[in-house]
Amino acid sequence: MAKLRLQITKSNEIRYVSHLDLAGTMERAIRRAKLPAAYSEGFNPHMKLAFASALAVGVTSEAEYLELELTEEISVDQITARLKPQLPAGITLKAAKYVGGRSKALMAVVNLATYEVVASLAPGAHWHTVETSLAKFNSEVEVIYSKQSPKGRREIDIKEYLATPVAVRKVADSQQAVMSLGLSIKITPGGSVKPVEVLDALIAGFGLPVDKDNALINRTGLFVSDGRVQLSPMEL
């Protein structure tokens, strides 16, 4: 048995594909590529494939990581040559490597996600309003947000899940004013916060003047961080 770690992208063409559908798409591509994937035993065997962290519907990503168990080890070059042609538009294989069989599951060690949120300013809004909104948000010790989940509504402190202050910059656009937010979000055993929830809090509680419905959210990285050093799963 061998454990293979892959880095893929999820681009705009498939931004509304769910996490389960993305996993199913990868399984089908792996089967078409005739990779020697390992399967669980039992009445309903399934491919031993696991993602590091589920991605919300509507969010794109430059760095999705998954691990696949193989029944035999074949060269990474051969894997790349077989798999790349089988991937649909919207998914690109960026890297692949073998990891030790005793290595911890990615879901157990990945604890930080970074995102870029790009949104247009509301008509008539000024850039100084954006800066004031972010400055006030970043200065708060806690920001309580009412989060809806399948188990009901509960309140969380958004600041508890932010590893760094929210960064903001202007995006060059000839048609309208556009801003980009940089988010570093902790992934903890007790949960996390979604980028859209941070955006909601900024708009509702701090007057960020942007068009939320047309915001584009992109995951730029997943990391294992100890607070000082952060490494991507391909660097472990």
PDB file of C-alpha atoms in Angstrom:
ATOM      1  CA  MET A   1       0.000   0.000   0.000  1.00  0.00           C
ATOM      2  CA  ALA A   2       1.145   3.552  -0.753  1.00  0.00           C
ATOM      3  CA  LYS A   3      -0.307   6.933   0.160  1.00  0.00           C
ATOM      4  CA  LEU A   4      -0.364   9.616  -2.521  1.00  0.00           C
ATOM      5  CA  ARG A   5      -0.925  13.316  -1.782  1.00  0.00           C
ATOM      6  CA  LEU A   6      -2.331  15.551  -4.546  1.00  0.00           C
ATOM      7  CA  GLN A   7      -2.803  19.286  -4.942  1.00  0.00           C
ATOM      8  CA  ILE A   8      -5.574  20.386  -7.305  1.00  0.00           C
ATOM      9  CA  THR A   9      -7.410  23.579  -8.175  1.00  0.00           C
ATOM     10  CA  LYS A  10     -11.127  24.301  -8.343  1.00  0.00           C
ATOM     11  CA  SER A  11     -11.635  27.180 -10.752  1.00  0.00           C
ATOM     12  CA  ASN A  12     -14.537  29.365 -11.758  1.00  0.00           C
ATOM     13  CA  GLU A  13     -16.076  26.871 -14.204  1.00  0.00           C
ATOM     14  CA  ILE A  14     -17.055  24.597 -11.319  1.00  0.00           C
ATOM     15  CA  ARG A  15     -17.376  27.049  -8.423  1.00  0.00           C
ATOM     16  CA  TYR A  16     -20.977  25.901  -7.765  1.00  0.00           C
ATOM     17  CA  VAL A  17     -20.065  22.206  -7.658  1.00  0.00           C
ATOM     18  CA  SER A  18     -20.513  20.845  -4.120  1.00  0.00           C
ATOM     19  CA  HIS A  19     -17.738  19.186  -2.138  1.00  0.00           C
ATOM     20  CA  LEU A  20     -19.373  15.749  -2.509  1.00  0.00           C
ATOM     21  CA  ASP A  21     -19.697  16.203  -6.268  1.00  0.00           C
ATOM     22  CA  LEU A  22     -16.066  17.334  -6.477  1.00  0.00           C
ATOM     23  CA  ALA A  23     -14.993  14.200  -4.612  1.00  0.00           C
ATOM     24  CA  GLY A  24     -17.108  12.072  -6.967  1.00  0.00           C
ATOM     25  CA  THR A  25     -15.572  13.806  -9.985  1.00  0.00           C
ATOM     26  CA  MET A  26     -12.075  12.999  -8.704  1.00  0.00           C
ATOM     27  CA  GLU A  27     -13.017   9.360  -8.090  1.00  0.00           C
ATOM     28  CA  ARG A  28     -14.265   8.992 -11.649  1.00  0.00           C
ATOM     29  CA  ALA A  29     -11.134  10.641 -13.056  1.00  0.00           C
ATOM     30  CA  ILE A  30      -8.924   8.303 -11.001  1.00  0.00           C
ATOM     31  CA  ARG A  31     -10.828   5.286 -12.294  1.00  0.00           C
ATOM     32  CA  ARG A  32     -10.556   6.501 -15.908  1.00  0.00           C
ATOM     33  CA  ALA A  33      -6.822   7.042 -15.375  1.00  0.00           C
ATOM     34  CA  LYS A  34      -6.599   3.390 -14.263  1.00  0.00           C
ATOM     35  CA  LEU A  35      -4.636   4.255 -11.142  1.00  0.00           C
ATOM     36  CA  PRO A  36      -4.359   1.330  -8.693  1.00  0.00           C
ATOM     37  CA  ALA A  37      -6.640   2.891  -6.084  1.00  0.00           C
ATOM     38  CA  ALA A  38      -7.315   0.991  -2.869  1.00  0.00           C
ATOM     39  CA  TYR A  39     -10.896   0.386  -1.732  1.00  0.00           C
ATOM     40  CA  SER A  40     -12.472  -0.305   1.632  1.00  0.00           C
ATOM     41  CA  GLU A  41     -13.831  -3.742   2.369  1.00  0.00           C
ATOM     42  CA  GLY A  42     -17.445  -4.648   3.017  1.00  0.00           C
ATOM     43  CA  PHE A  43     -20.780  -4.659   1.229  1.00  0.00           C
ATOM     44  CA  ASN A  44     -20.335  -1.178  -0.261  1.00  0.00           C
ATOM     45  CA  PRO A  45     -16.594  -0.628  -0.896  1.00  0.00           C
ATOM     46  CA  HIS A  46     -15.465   2.938  -1.511  1.00  0.00           C
ATOM     47  CA  MET A  47     -12.244   4.427  -2.817  1.00  0.00           C
ATOM     48  CA  LYS A  48      -9.792   5.406  -0.073  1.00  0.00           C
ATOM     49  CA  LEU A  49      -9.753   9.083  -0.979  1.00  0.00           C
ATOM     50  CA  ALA A  50      -9.881  11.937   1.540  1.00  0.00           C
ATOM     51  CA  PHE A  51      -9.739  15.731   1.237  1.00  0.00           C
ATOM     52  CA  ALA A  52      -7.943  17.987   3.721  1.00  0.00           C
ATOM     53  CA  SER A  53     -10.870  20.383   4.160  1.00  0.00           C
ATOM     54  CA  ALA A  54     -14.274  20.703   2.519  1.00  0.00           C
ATOM     55  CA  LEU A  55     -14.751  23.763   0.317  1.00  0.00           C
ATOM     56  CA  ALA A  56     -18.037  25.674   0.405  1.00  0.00           C
ATOM     57  CA  VAL A  57     -20.217  25.879  -2.701  1.00  0.00           C
ATOM     58  CA  GLY A  58     -19.488  29.012  -4.708  1.00  0.00           C
ATOM     59  CA  VAL A  59     -15.862  29.230  -3.554  1.00  0.00           C
ATOM     60  CA  THR A  60     -12.943  28.616  -5.912  1.00  0.00           C
ATOM     61  CA  SER A  61      -9.537  27.368  -4.827  1.00  0.00           C
ATOM     62  CA  GLU A  62      -5.908  27.388  -5.868  1.00  0.00           C
ATOM     63  CA  ALA A  63      -4.928  24.774  -3.319  1.00  0.00           C
ATOM     64  CA  GLU A  64      -7.132  21.778  -2.564  1.00  0.00           C
ATOM     65  CA  TYR A  65      -5.337  18.772  -1.123  1.00  0.00           C
ATOM     66  CA  LEU A  66      -6.378  15.160  -1.072  1.00  0.00           C
ATOM     67  CA  GLU A  67      -4.844  11.821  -0.226  1.00  0.00           C
ATOM     68  CA  LEU A  68      -5.351   8.623  -2.171  1.00  0.00           C
ATOM     69  CA  GLU A  69      -4.300   5.166  -1.083  1.00  0.00           C
ATOM     70  CA  LEU A  70      -2.875   2.937  -3.806  1.00  0.00           C
ATOM     71  CA  THR A  71      -2.443  -0.823  -3.822  1.00  0.00           C
ATOM     72  CA  GLU A  72       0.989  -0.394  -5.394  1.00  0.00           C
ATOM     73  CA  GLU A  73       3.466   2.437  -5.872  1.00  0.00           C
ATOM     74  CA  ILE A  74       3.939   3.729  -9.401  1.00  0.00           C
ATOM     75  CA  SER A  75       6.024   6.730 -10.398  1.00  0.00           C
ATOM     76  CA  VAL A  76       4.652  10.229  -9.813  1.00  0.00           C
ATOM     77  CA  ASP A  77       5.418  11.063 -13.451  1.00  0.00           C
ATOM     78  CA  GLN A  78       3.267   8.138 -14.574  1.00  0.00           C
ATOM     79  CA  ILE A  79       0.457   9.182 -12.240  1.00  0.00           C
ATOM     80  CA  THR A  80       0.546  12.745 -13.569  1.00  0.00           C
ATOM     81  CA  ALA A  81       0.586  11.583 -17.190  1.00  0.00           C
ATOM     82  CA  ARG A  82      -2.424   9.314 -16.626  1.00  0.00           C
ATOM     83  CA  LEU A  83      -4.523  11.589 -14.426  1.00  0.00           C
ATOM     84  CA  LYS A  84      -4.161  15.012 -16.031  1.00  0.00           C
ATOM     85  CA  PRO A  85      -5.987  14.115 -19.288  1.00  0.00           C
ATOM     86  CA  GLN A  86      -8.924  12.707 -17.301  1.00  0.00           C
ATOM     87  CA  LEU A  87      -9.622  15.850 -15.272  1.00  0.00           C
ATOM     88  CA  PRO A  88     -12.546  18.017 -16.432  1.00  0.00           C
ATOM     89  CA  ALA A  89     -12.417  21.753 -17.064  1.00  0.00           C
ATOM     90  CA  GLY A  90     -12.115  23.552 -13.757  1.00  0.00           C
ATOM     91  CA  ILE A  91      -9.754  21.049 -12.107  1.00  0.00           C
ATOM     92  CA  THR A  92      -5.989  21.192 -12.598  1.00  0.00           C
ATOM     93  CA  LEU A  93      -3.434  18.871 -11.031  1.00  0.00           C
ATOM     94  CA  LYS A  94      -0.675  21.096  -9.617  1.00  0.00           C
ATOM     95  CA  ALA A  95       1.470  18.641  -7.664  1.00  0.00           C
ATOM     96  CA  ALA A  96       1.702  15.059  -6.460  1.00  0.00           C
ATOM     97  CA  LYS A  97       3.962  13.200  -4.054  1.00  0.00           C
ATOM     98  CA  TYR A  98       4.074  10.097  -1.888  1.00  0.00           C
ATOM     99  CA  VAL A  99       3.910  10.426   1.893  1.00  0.00           C
ATOM    100  CA  GLY A 100       4.653   7.942   4.650  1.00  0.00           C
ATOM    101  CA  GLY A 101       1.922   5.460   5.393  1.00  0.00           C
ATOM    102  CA  ARG A 102       2.011   6.400   9.075  1.00  0.00           C
ATOM    103  CA  SER A 103       1.575  10.130   8.396  1.00  0.00           C
ATOM    104  CA  LYS A 104      -1.476  11.699  10.005  1.00  0.00           C
ATOM    105  CA  ALA A 105      -4.541  12.351   7.870  1.00  0.00           C
ATOM    106  CA  LEU A 106      -4.556  15.843   6.359  1.00  0.00           C
ATOM    107  CA  MET A 107      -7.928  16.583   7.938  1.00  0.00           C
ATOM    108  CA  ALA A 108      -6.297  16.055  11.348  1.00  0.00           C
ATOM    109  CA  VAL A 109      -3.323  18.379  10.816  1.00  0.00           C
ATOM    110  CA  VAL A 110      -4.414  21.194   8.465  1.00  0.00           C
ATOM    111  CA  ASN A 111      -5.395  24.082  10.751  1.00  0.00           C
ATOM    112  CA  LEU A 112      -5.212  27.262   8.670  1.00  0.00           C
ATOM    113  CA  ALA A 113      -6.886  28.427   5.460  1.00  0.00           C
ATOM    114  CA  THR A 114      -6.211  31.642   3.544  1.00  0.00           C
ATOM    115  CA  TYR A 115      -8.705  33.349   1.241  1.00  0.00           C
ATOM    116  CA  GLU A 116      -9.054  36.317  -1.066  1.00  0.00           C
ATOM    117  CA  VAL A 117     -12.457  38.004  -1.239  1.00  0.00           C
ATOM    118  CA  VAL A 118     -12.950  40.373  -4.180  1.00  0.00           C
ATOM    119  CA  ALA A 119     -16.017  42.641  -4.226  1.00  0.00           C
ATOM    120  CA  SER A 120     -17.188  45.847  -5.899  1.00  0.00           C
ATOM    121  CA  LEU A 121     -17.852  48.913  -3.792  1.00  0.00           C
ATOM    122  CA  ALA A 122     -21.469  50.050  -3.602  1.00  0.00           C
ATOM    123  CA  PRO A 123     -22.377  52.970  -5.908  1.00  0.00           C
ATOM    124  CA  GLY A 124     -21.167  56.234  -4.431  1.00  0.00           C
ATOM    125  CA  ALA A 125     -19.016  54.552  -1.766  1.00  0.00           C
ATOM    126  CA  HIS A 126     -15.577  55.983  -1.009  1.00  0.00           C
ATOM    127  CA  TRP A 127     -12.351  54.141  -0.300  1.00  0.00           C
ATOM    128  CA  HIS A 128     -11.861  55.831   3.071  1.00  0.00           C
ATOM    129  CA  THR A 129     -15.123  54.204   4.229  1.00  0.00           C
ATOM    130  CA  VAL A 130     -13.630  50.799   3.430  1.00  0.00           C
ATOM    131  CA  GLU A 131     -10.466  51.605   5.377  1.00  0.00           C
ATOM    132  CA  THR A 132     -12.447  52.927   8.348  1.00  0.00           C
ATOM    133  CA  SER A 133     -14.646  49.823   8.395  1.00  0.00           C
ATOM    134  CA  LEU A 134     -11.655  47.462   8.365  1.00  0.00           C
ATOM    135  CA  ALA A 135      -9.754  49.464  10.973  1.00  0.00           C
ATOM    136  CA  LYS A 136     -12.714  49.323  13.367  1.00  0.00           C
ATOM    137  CA  PHE A 137     -13.264  45.598  12.759  1.00  0.00           C
ATOM    138  CA  ASN A 138      -9.592  44.784  13.307  1.00  0.00           C
ATOM    139  CA  SER A 139      -9.470  46.818  16.522  1.00  0.00           C
ATOM    140  CA  GLU A 140     -12.351  44.931  18.137  1.00  0.00           C
ATOM    141  CA  VAL A 141     -11.460  42.259  20.685  1.00  0.00           C
ATOM    142  CA  GLU A 142     -14.516  40.192  19.750  1.00  0.00           C
ATOM    143  CA  VAL A 143     -17.120  40.237  16.986  1.00  0.00           C
ATOM    144  CA  ILE A 144     -20.209  38.155  17.755  1.00  0.00           C
ATOM    145  CA  TYR A 145     -21.931  36.596  14.769  1.00  0.00           C
ATOM    146  CA  SER A 146     -25.137  34.557  14.683  1.00  0.00           C
ATOM    147  CA  LYS A 147     -24.291  31.419  12.712  1.00  0.00           C
ATOM    148  CA  GLN A 148     -26.935  29.183  11.165  1.00  0.00           C
ATOM    149  CA  SER A 149     -26.178  25.458  10.988  1.00  0.00           C
ATOM    150  CA  PRO A 150     -28.182  22.240  10.535  1.00  0.00           C
ATOM    151  CA  LYS A 151     -28.270  21.992  14.337  1.00  0.00           C
ATOM    152  CA  GLY A 152     -29.802  25.449  14.669  1.00  0.00           C
ATOM    153  CA  ARG A 153     -28.590  28.975  15.253  1.00  0.00           C
ATOM    154  CA  ARG A 154     -25.698  29.743  17.577  1.00  0.00           C
ATOM    155  CA  GLU A 155     -23.477  32.699  18.308  1.00  0.00           C
ATOM    156  CA  ILE A 156     -19.755  32.604  17.641  1.00  0.00           C
ATOM    157  CA  ASP A 157     -16.920  35.073  18.076  1.00  0.00           C
ATOM    158  CA  ILE A 158     -15.487  35.589  14.586  1.00  0.00           C
ATOM    159  CA  LYS A 159     -12.248  37.035  15.959  1.00  0.00           C
ATOM    160  CA  GLU A 160     -11.554  33.721  17.691  1.00  0.00           C
ATOM    161  CA  TYR A 161     -11.064  32.150  14.251  1.00  0.00           C
ATOM    162  CA  LEU A 162      -8.974  34.865  12.575  1.00  0.00           C
ATOM    163  CA  ALA A 163      -5.240  34.177  12.726  1.00  0.00           C
ATOM    164  CA  THR A 164      -4.307  37.705  11.569  1.00  0.00           C
ATOM    165  CA  PRO A 165      -6.062  41.053  11.057  1.00  0.00           C
ATOM    166  CA  VAL A 166      -8.100  41.282   7.853  1.00  0.00           C
ATOM    167  CA  ALA A 167      -6.032  42.937   5.100  1.00  0.00           C
ATOM    168  CA  VAL A 168      -7.522  45.130   2.365  1.00  0.00           C
ATOM    169  CA  ARG A 169      -6.218  46.541  -0.911  1.00  0.00           C
ATOM    170  CA  LYS A 170      -7.554  48.237  -3.999  1.00  0.00           C
ATOM    171  CA  VAL A 171      -7.955  46.207  -7.181  1.00  0.00           C
ATOM    172  CA  ALA A 172      -7.296  48.002 -10.452  1.00  0.00           C
ATOM    173  CA  ASP A 173     -10.538  48.068 -12.456  1.00  0.00           C
ATOM    174  CA  SER A 174     -11.406  50.524 -15.179  1.00  0.00           C
ATOM    175  CA  GLN A 175     -15.161  50.188 -14.716  1.00  0.00           C
ATOM    176  CA  GLN A 176     -15.748  50.390 -10.967  1.00  0.00           C
ATOM    177  CA  ALA A 177     -14.084  50.506  -7.559  1.00  0.00           C
ATOM    178  CA  VAL A 178     -13.104  47.027  -6.398  1.00  0.00           C
ATOM    179  CA  MET A 179     -11.490  45.854  -3.165  1.00  0.00           C
ATOM    180  CA  SER A 180      -9.744  42.664  -2.130  1.00  0.00           C
ATOM    181  CA  LEU A 181      -9.782  41.268   1.401  1.00  0.00           C
ATOM    182  CA  GLY A 182      -7.134  38.862   2.654  1.00  0.00           C
ATOM    183  CA  LEU A 183      -8.332  36.413   5.308  1.00  0.00           C
ATOM    184  CA  SER A 184      -6.366  33.895   7.395  1.00  0.00           C
ATOM    185  CA  ILE A 185      -8.865  31.605   9.096  1.00  0.00           C
ATOM    186  CA  LYS A 186      -8.131  29.006  11.756  1.00  0.00           C
ATOM    187  CA  ILE A 187      -9.543  25.498  11.370  1.00  0.00           C
ATOM    188  CA  THR A 188     -10.074  24.103  14.878  1.00  0.00           C
ATOM    189  CA  PRO A 189     -11.544  20.905  16.381  1.00  0.00           C
ATOM    190  CA  GLY A 190     -14.413  23.076  17.614  1.00  0.00           C
ATOM    191  CA  GLY A 191     -15.160  24.532  14.202  1.00  0.00           C
ATOM    192  CA  SER A 192     -14.246  27.491  12.026  1.00  0.00           C
ATOM    193  CA  VAL A 193     -15.819  30.453  10.257  1.00  0.00           C
ATOM    194  CA  LYS A 194     -16.594  30.859   6.546  1.00  0.00           C
ATOM    195  CA  PRO A 195     -15.225  33.809   4.557  1.00  0.00           C
ATOM    196  CA  VAL A 196     -18.779  34.824   3.619  1.00  0.00           C
ATOM    197  CA  GLU A 197     -19.631  35.011   7.326  1.00  0.00           C
ATOM    198  CA  VAL A 198     -16.716  37.376   7.924  1.00  0.00           C
ATOM    199  CA  LEU A 199     -17.951  39.464   4.986  1.00  0.00           C
ATOM    200  CA  ASP A 200     -21.493  39.434   6.421  1.00  0.00           C
ATOM    201  CA  ALA A 201     -20.192  40.718   9.762  1.00  0.00           C
ATOM    202  CA  LEU A 202     -18.156  43.461   8.098  1.00  0.00           C
ATOM    203  CA  ILE A 203     -21.163  44.676   6.108  1.00  0.00           C
ATOM    204  CA  ALA A 204     -23.811  44.423   8.842  1.00  0.00           C
ATOM    205  CA  GLY A 205     -21.763  45.466  11.827  1.00  0.00           C
ATOM    206  CA  PHE A 206     -19.066  47.743  10.444  1.00  0.00           C
ATOM    207  CA  GLY A 207     -20.629  49.337   7.379  1.00  0.00           C
ATOM    208  CA  LEU A 208     -18.336  47.848   4.742  1.00  0.00           C
ATOM    209  CA  PRO A 209     -19.829  49.312   1.526  1.00  0.00           C
ATOM    210  CA  VAL A 210     -19.612  46.375  -0.881  1.00  0.00           C
ATOM    211  CA  ASP A 211     -21.920  44.277  -3.027  1.00  0.00           C
ATOM    212  CA  LYS A 212     -21.921  40.951  -1.152  1.00  0.00           C
ATOM    213  CA  ASP A 213     -24.004  39.066  -3.706  1.00  0.00           C
ATOM    214  CA  ASN A 214     -21.360  39.520  -6.400  1.00  0.00           C
ATOM    215  CA  ALA A 215     -18.322  38.891  -4.191  1.00  0.00           C
ATOM    216  CA  LEU A 216     -15.838  36.308  -5.462  1.00  0.00           C
ATOM    217  CA  ILE A 217     -14.190  34.121  -2.835  1.00  0.00           C
ATOM    218  CA  ASN A 218     -11.034  32.151  -3.601  1.00  0.00           C
ATOM    219  CA  ARG A 219      -9.132  29.849  -1.247  1.00  0.00           C
ATOM    220  CA  THR A 220      -5.464  30.666  -1.765  1.00  0.00           C
ATOM    221  CA  GLY A 221      -3.939  28.120   0.587  1.00  0.00           C
ATOM    222  CA  LEU A 222      -4.251  25.439   3.258  1.00  0.00           C
ATOM    223  CA  PHE A 223      -1.531  25.099   5.856  1.00  0.00           C
ATOM    224  CA  VAL A 224      -0.259  23.399   8.956  1.00  0.00           C
ATOM    225  CA  SER A 225       0.714  26.227  11.297  1.00  0.00           C
ATOM    226  CA  ASP A 226       2.226  26.403  14.775  1.00  0.00           C
ATOM    227  CA  GLY A 227       1.740  30.165  15.010  1.00  0.00           C
ATOM    228  CA  ARG A 228       5.256  30.915  13.776  1.00  0.00           C
ATOM    229  CA  VAL A 229       5.799  28.714  10.729  1.00  0.00           C
ATOM    230  CA  GLN A 230       3.170  27.606   8.246  1.00  0.00           C
ATOM    231  CA  LEU A 231       3.723  24.814   5.735  1.00  0.00           C
ATOM    232  CA  SER A 232       1.516  23.613   2.914  1.00  0.00           C
ATOM    233  CA  PRO A 233       0.706  19.877   2.827  1.00  0.00           C
ATOM    234  CA  MET A 234       3.161  19.487  -0.063  1.00  0.00           C
ATOM    235  CA  GLU A 235       5.929  20.884   2.166  1.00  0.00           C
ATOM    236  CA  LEU A 236       5.370  18.447   5.040  1.00  0.00           C
TER     237      LEU A 236
END
